[in-house]
mmCIF file of N, CA and C in Angstrom:
data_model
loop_
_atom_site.group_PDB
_atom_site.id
_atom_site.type_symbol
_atom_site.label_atom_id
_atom_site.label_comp_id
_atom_site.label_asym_id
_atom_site.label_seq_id
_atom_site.Cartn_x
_atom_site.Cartn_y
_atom_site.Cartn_z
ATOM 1 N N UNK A 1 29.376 -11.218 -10.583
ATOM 2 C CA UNK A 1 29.411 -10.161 -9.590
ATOM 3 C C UNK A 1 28.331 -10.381 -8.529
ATOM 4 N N UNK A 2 27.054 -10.739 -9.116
ATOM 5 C CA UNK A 2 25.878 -10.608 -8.322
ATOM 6 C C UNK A 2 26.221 -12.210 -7.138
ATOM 7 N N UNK A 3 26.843 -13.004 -7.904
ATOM 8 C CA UNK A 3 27.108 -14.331 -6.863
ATOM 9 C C UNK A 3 28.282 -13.927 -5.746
ATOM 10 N N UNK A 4 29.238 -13.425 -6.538
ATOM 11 C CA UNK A 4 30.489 -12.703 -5.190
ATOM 12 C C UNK A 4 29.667 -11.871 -3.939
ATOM 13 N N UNK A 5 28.236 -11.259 -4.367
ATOM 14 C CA UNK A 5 28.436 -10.406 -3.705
ATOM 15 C C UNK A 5 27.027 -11.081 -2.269
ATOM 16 N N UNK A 6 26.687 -11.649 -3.490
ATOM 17 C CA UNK A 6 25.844 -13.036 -2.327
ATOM 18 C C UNK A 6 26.359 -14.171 -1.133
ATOM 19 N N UNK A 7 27.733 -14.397 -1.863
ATOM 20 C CA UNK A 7 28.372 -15.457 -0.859
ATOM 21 C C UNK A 7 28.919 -14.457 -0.337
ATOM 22 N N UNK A 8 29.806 -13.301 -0.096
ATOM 23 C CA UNK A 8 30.077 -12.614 1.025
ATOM 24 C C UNK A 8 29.145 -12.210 1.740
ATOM 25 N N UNK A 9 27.784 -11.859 1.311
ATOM 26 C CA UNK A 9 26.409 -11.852 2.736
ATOM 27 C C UNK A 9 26.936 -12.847 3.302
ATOM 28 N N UNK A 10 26.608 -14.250 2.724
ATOM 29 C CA UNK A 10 26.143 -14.971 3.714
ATOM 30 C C UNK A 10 27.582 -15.674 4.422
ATOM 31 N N UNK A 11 28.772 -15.139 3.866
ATOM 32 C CA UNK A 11 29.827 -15.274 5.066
ATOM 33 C C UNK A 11 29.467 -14.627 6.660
ATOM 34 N N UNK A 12 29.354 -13.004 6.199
ATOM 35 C CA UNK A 12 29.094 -12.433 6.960
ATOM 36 C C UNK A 12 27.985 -12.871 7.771
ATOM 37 N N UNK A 13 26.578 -13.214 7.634
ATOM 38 C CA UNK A 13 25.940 -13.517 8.287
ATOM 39 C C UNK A 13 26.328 -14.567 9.263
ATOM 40 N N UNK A 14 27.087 -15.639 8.703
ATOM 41 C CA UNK A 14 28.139 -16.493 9.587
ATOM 42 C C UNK A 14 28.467 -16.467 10.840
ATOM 43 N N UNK A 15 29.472 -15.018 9.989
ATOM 44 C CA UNK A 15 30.140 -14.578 11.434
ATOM 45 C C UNK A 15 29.580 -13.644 12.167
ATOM 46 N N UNK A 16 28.459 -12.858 12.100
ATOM 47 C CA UNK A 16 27.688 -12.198 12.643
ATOM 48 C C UNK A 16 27.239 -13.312 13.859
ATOM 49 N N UNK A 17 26.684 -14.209 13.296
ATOM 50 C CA UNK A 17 25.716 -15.118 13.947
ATOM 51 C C UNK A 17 26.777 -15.466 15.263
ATOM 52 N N UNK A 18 27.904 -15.822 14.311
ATOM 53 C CA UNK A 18 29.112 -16.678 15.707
ATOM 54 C C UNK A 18 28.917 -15.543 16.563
ATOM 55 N N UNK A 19 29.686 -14.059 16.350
ATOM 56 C CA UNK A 19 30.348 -13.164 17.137
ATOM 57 C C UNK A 19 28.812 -13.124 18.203
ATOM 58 N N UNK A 20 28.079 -12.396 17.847
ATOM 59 C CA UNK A 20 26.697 -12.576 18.892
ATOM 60 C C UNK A 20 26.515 -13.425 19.478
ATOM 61 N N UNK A 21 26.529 -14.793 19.560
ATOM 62 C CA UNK A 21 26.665 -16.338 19.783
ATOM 63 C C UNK A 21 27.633 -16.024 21.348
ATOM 64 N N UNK A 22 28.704 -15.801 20.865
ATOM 65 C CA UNK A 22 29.790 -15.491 21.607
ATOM 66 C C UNK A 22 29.828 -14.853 22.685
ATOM 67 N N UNK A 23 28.870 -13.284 22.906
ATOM 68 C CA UNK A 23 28.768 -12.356 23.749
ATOM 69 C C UNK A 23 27.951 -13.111 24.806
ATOM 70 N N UNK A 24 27.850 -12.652 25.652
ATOM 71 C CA UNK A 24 26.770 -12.964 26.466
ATOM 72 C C UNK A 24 26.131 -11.543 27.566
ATOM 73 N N UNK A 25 24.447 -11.688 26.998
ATOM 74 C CA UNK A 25 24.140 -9.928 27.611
ATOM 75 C C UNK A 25 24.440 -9.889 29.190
ATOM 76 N N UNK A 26 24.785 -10.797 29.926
ATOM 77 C CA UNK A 26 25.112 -10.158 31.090
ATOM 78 C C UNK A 26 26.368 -10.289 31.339
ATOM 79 N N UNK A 27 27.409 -9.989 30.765
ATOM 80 C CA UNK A 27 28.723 -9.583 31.097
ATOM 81 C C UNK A 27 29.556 -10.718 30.695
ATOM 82 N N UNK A 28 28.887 -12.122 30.853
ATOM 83 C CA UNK A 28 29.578 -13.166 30.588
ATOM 84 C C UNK A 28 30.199 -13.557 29.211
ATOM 85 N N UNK A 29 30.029 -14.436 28.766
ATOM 86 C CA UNK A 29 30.728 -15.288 27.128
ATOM 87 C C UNK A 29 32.319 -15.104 27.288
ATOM 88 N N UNK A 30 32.700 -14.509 26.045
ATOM 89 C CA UNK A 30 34.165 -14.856 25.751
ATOM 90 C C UNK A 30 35.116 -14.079 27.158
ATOM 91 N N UNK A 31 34.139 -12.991 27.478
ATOM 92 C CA UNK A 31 35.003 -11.931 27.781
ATOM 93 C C UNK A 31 34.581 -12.617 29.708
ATOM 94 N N UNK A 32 34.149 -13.605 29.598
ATOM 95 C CA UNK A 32 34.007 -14.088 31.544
ATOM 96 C C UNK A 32 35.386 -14.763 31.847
ATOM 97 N N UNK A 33 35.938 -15.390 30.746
ATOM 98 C CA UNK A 33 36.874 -16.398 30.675
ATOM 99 C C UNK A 33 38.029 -15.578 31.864
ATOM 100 N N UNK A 34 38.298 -14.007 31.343
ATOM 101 C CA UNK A 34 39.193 -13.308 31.309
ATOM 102 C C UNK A 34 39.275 -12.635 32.645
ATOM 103 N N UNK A 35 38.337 -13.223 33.224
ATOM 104 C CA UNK A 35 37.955 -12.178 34.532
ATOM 105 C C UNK A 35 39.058 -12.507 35.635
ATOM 106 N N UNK A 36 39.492 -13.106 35.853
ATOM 107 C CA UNK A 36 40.265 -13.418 37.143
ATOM 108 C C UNK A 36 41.691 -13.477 36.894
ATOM 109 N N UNK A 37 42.120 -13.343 35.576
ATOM 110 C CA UNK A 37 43.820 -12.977 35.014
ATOM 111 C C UNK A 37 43.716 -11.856 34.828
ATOM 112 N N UNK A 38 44.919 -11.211 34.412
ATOM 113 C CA UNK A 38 45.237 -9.772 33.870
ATOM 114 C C UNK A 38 46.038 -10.871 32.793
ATOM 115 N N UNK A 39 45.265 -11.159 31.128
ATOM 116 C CA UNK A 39 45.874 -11.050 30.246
ATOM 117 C C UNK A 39 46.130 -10.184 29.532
ATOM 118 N N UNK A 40 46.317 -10.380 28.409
ATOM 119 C CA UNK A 40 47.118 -9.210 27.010
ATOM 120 C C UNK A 40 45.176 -8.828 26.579
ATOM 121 N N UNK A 41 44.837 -9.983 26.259
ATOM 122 C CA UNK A 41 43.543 -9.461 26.022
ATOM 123 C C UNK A 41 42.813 -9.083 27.424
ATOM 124 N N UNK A 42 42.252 -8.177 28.140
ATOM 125 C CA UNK A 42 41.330 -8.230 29.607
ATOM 126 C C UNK A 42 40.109 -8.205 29.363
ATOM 127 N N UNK A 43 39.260 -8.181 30.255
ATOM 128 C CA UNK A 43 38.020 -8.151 29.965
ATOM 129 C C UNK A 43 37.016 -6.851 29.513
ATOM 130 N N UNK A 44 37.683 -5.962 29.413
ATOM 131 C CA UNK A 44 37.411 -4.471 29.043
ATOM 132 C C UNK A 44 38.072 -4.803 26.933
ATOM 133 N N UNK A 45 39.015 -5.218 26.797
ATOM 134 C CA UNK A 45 39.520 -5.435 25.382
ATOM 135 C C UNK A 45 38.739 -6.034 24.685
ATOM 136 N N UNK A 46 38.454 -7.434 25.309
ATOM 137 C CA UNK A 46 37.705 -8.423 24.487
ATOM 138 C C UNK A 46 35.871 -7.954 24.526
ATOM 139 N N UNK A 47 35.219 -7.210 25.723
ATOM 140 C CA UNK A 47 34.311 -6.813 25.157
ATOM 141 C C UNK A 47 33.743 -5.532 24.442
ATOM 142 N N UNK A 48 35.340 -4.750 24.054
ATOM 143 C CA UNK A 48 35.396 -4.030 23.108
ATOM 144 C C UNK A 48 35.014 -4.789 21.919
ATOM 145 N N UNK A 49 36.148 -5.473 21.741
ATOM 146 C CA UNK A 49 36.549 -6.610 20.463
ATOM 147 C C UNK A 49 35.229 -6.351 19.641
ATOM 148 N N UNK A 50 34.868 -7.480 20.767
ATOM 149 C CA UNK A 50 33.193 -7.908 20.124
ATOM 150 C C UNK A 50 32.190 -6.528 20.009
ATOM 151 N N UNK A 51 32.211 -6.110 20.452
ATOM 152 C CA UNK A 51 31.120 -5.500 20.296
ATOM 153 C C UNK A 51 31.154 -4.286 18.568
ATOM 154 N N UNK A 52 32.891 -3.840 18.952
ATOM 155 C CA UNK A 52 33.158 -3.370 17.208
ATOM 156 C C UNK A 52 33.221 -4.117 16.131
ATOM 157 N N UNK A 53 33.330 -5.507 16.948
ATOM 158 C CA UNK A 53 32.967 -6.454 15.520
ATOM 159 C C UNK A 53 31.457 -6.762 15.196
ATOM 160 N N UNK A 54 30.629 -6.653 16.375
ATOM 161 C CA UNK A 54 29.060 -7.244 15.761
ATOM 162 C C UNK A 54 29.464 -5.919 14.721
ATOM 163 N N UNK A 55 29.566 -4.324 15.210
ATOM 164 C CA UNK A 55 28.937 -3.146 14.287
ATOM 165 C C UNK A 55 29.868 -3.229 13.383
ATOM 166 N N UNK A 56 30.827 -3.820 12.837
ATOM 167 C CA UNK A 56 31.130 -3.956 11.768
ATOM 168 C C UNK A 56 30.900 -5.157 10.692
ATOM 169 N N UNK A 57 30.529 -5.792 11.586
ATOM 170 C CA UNK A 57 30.159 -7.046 10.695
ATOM 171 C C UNK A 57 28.403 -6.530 10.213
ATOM 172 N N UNK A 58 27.636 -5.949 10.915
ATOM 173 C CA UNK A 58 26.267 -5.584 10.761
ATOM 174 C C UNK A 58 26.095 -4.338 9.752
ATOM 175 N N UNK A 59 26.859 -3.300 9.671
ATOM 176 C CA UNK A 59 27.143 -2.651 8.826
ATOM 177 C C UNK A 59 27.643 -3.185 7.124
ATOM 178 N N UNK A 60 28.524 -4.184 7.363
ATOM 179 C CA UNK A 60 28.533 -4.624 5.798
ATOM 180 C C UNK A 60 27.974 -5.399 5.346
ATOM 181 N N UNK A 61 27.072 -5.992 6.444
ATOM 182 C CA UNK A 61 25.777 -6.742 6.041
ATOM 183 C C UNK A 61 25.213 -5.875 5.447
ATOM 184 N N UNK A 62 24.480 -4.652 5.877
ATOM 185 C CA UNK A 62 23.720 -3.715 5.159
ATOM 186 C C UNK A 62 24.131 -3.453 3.975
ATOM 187 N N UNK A 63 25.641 -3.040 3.879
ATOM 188 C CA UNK A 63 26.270 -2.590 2.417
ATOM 189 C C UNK A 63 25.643 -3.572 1.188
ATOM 190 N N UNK A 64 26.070 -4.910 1.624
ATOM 191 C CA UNK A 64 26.208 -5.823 0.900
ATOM 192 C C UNK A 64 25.093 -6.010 0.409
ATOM 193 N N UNK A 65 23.757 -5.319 1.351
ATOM 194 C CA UNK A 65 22.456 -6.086 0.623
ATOM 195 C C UNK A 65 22.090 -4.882 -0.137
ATOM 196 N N UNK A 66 22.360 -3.630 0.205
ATOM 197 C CA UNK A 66 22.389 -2.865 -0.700
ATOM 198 C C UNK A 66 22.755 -3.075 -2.207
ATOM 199 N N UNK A 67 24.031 -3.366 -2.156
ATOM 200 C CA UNK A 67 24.857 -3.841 -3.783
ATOM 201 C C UNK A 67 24.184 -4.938 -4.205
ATOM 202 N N UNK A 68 23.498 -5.746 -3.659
ATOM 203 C CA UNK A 68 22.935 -6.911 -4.245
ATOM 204 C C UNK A 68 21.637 -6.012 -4.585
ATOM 205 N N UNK A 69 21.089 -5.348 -4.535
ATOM 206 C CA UNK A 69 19.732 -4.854 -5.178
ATOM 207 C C UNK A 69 20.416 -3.707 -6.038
ATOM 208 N N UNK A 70 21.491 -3.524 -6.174
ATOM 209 C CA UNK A 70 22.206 -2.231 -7.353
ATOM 210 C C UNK A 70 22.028 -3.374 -8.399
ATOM 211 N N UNK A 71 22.960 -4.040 -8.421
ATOM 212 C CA UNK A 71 23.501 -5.177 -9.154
ATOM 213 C C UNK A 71 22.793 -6.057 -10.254
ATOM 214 N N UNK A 72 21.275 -6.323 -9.144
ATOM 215 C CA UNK A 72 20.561 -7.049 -10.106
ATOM 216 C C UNK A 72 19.971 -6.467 -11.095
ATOM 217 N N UNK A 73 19.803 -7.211 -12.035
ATOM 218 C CA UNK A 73 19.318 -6.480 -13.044
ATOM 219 C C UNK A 73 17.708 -6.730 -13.366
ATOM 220 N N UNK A 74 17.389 -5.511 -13.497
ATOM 221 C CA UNK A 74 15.971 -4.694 -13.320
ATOM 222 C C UNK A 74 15.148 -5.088 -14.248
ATOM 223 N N UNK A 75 15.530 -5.164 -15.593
ATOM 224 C CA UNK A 75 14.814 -5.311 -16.729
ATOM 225 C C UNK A 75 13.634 -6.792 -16.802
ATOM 226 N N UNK A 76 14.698 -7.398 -16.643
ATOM 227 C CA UNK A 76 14.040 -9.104 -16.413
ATOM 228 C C UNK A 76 13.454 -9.536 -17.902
ATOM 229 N N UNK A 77 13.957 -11.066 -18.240
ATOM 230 C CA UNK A 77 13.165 -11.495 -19.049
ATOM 231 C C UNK A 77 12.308 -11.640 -19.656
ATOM 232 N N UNK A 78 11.596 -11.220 -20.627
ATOM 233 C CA UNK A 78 10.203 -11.523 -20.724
ATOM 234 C C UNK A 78 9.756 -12.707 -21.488
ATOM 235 N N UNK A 79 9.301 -13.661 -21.266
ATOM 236 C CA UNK A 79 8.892 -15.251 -21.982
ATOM 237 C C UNK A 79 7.998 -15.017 -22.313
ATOM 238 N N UNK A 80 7.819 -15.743 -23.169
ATOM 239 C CA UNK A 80 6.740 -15.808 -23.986
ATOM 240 C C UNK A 80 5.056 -16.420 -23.322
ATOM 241 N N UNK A 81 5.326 -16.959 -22.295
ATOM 242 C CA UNK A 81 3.886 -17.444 -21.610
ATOM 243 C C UNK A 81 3.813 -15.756 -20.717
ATOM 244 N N UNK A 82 4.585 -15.131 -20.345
ATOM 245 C CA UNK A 82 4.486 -13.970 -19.611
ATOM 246 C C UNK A 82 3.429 -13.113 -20.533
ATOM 247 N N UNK A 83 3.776 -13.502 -21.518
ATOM 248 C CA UNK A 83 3.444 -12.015 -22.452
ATOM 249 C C UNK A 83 2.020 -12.692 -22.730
ATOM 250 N N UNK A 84 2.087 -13.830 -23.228
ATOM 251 C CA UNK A 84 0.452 -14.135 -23.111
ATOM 252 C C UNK A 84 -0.923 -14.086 -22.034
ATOM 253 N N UNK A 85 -0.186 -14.379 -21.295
ATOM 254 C CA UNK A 85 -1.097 -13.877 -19.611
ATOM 255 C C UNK A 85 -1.047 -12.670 -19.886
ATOM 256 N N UNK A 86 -0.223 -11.474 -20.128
ATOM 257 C CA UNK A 86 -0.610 -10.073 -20.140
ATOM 258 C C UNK A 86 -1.598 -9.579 -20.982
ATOM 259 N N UNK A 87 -1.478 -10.445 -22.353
ATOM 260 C CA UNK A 87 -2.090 -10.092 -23.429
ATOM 261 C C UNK A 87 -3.362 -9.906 -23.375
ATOM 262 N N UNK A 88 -3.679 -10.986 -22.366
ATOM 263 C CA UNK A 88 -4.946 -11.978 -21.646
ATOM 264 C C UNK A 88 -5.965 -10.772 -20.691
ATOM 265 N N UNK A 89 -4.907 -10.127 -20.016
ATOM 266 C CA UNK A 89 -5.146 -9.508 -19.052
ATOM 267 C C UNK A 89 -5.831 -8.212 -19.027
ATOM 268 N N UNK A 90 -4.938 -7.805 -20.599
ATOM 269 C CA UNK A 90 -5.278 -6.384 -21.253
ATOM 270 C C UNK A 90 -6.299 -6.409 -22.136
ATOM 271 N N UNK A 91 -7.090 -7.659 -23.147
ATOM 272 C CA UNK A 91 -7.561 -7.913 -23.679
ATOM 273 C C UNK A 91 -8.953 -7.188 -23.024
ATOM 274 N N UNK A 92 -9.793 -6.470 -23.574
ATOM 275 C CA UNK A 92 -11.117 -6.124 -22.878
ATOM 276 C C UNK A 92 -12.524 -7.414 -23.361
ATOM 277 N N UNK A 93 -12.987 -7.589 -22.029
ATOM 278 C CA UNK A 93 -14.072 -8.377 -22.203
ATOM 279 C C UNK A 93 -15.421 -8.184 -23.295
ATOM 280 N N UNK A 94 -15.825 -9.139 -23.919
ATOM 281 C CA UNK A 94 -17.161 -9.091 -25.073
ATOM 282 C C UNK A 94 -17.727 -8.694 -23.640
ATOM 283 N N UNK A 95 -18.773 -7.484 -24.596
ATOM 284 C CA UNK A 95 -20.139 -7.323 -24.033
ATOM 285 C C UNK A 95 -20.559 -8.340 -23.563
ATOM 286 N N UNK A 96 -21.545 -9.018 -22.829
ATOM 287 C CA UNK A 96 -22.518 -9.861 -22.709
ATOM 288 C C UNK A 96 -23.838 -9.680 -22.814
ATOM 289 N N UNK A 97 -24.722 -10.016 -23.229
ATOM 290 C CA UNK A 97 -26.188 -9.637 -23.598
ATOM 291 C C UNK A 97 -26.776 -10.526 -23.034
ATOM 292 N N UNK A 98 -28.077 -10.022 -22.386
ATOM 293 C CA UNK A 98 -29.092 -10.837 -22.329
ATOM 294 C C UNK A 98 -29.542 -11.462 -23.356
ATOM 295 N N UNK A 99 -30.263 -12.995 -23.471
ATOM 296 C CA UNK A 99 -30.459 -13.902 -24.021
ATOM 297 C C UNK A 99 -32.020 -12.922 -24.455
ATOM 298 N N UNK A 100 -32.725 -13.250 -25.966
ATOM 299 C CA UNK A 100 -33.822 -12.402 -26.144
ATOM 300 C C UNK A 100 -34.859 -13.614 -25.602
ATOM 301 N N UNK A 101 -35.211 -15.019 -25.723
ATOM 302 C CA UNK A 101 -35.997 -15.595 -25.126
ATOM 303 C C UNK A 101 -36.225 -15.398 -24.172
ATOM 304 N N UNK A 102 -35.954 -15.163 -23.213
ATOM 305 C CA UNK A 102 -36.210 -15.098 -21.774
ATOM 306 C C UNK A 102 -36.976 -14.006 -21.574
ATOM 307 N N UNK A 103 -38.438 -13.976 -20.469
ATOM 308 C CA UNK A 103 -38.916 -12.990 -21.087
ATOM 309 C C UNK A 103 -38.218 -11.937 -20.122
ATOM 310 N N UNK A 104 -38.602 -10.328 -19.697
ATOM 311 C CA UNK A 104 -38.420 -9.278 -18.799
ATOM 312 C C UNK A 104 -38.904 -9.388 -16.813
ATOM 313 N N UNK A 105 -38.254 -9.420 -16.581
ATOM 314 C CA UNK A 105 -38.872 -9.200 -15.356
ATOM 315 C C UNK A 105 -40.089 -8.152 -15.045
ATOM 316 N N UNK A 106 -41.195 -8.495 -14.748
ATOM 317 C CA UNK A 106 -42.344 -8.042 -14.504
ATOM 318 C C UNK A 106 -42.280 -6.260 -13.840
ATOM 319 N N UNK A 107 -42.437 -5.622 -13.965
ATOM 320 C CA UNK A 107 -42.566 -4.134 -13.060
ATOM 321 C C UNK A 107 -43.524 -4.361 -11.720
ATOM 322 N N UNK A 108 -42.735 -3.952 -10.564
ATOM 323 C CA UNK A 108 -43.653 -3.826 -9.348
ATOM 324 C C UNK A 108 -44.943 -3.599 -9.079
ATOM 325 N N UNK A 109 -46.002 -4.021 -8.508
ATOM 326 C CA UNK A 109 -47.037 -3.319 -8.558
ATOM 327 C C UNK A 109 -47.119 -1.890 -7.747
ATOM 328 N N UNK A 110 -47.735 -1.157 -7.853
ATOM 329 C CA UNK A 110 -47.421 0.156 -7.268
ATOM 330 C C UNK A 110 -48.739 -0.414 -5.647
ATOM 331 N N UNK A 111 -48.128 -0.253 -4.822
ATOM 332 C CA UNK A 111 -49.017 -0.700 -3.171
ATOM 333 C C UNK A 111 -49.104 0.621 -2.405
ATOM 334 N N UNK A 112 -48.552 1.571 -2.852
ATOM 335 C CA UNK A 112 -49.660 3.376 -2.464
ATOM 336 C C UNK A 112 -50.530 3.645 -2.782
ATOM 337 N N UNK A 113 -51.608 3.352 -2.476
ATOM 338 C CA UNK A 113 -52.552 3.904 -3.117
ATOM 339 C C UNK A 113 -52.910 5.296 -2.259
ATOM 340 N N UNK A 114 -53.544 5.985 -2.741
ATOM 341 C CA UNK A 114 -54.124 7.493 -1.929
ATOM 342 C C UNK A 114 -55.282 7.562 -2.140
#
């Protein structure tokens, strides 16, 4: 399920990529071709076309990445080196002590006098 729903992203992204590819922001791309005939498609149709196709193609992009984060599954493996790094992690540190040879650091001399 989780692979079906991966290779249809990245169809879509495909054709997302083409259809945008295609437009052009100042009036031109597919829909310039059309400018000087009166075909079946005109230039008012075809930059309909496109433009309900980017928002539909961009919309089930969204869907799709949605269902791909339903889909996967949450729980996840746990291995056995995982669990040791945690173990590791949670483990609380030994005290450390000063060494008794060493002697104390000296006390300041007191330099107020009154």
């Amino acid at each position: 399920m989780l692979y079906t729903i991966v290779i249809l992203a990245i169809i879509v992204c495909v054709l997302l990529v083409l259809i945008v590819l295609i437009q052009n922001p100042k009036g031109g791309g597919l829909s310039s071709g059309f400018a000087g005939s009166n075909n079946i498609m005109g230039v008012q149709r075809t930059g309909d076309f496109l433009e309900k196709g980017t928002w539909v193609l961009a919309v089930s992009l969204m869907v799709l990445s949605l269902l791909v984060n339903v889909v996967v599954d949450k729980g996840g493996a746990v291995n056995q080196e995982g669990r040791e790094i945690q173990d590791q992690i949670n483990k609380p540190a030994a005290p450390v002590s000063a060494p008794s040879s060493l002697p104390l650091p000296a006390a300041p001399a007191d330099t107020n006098k009154k």
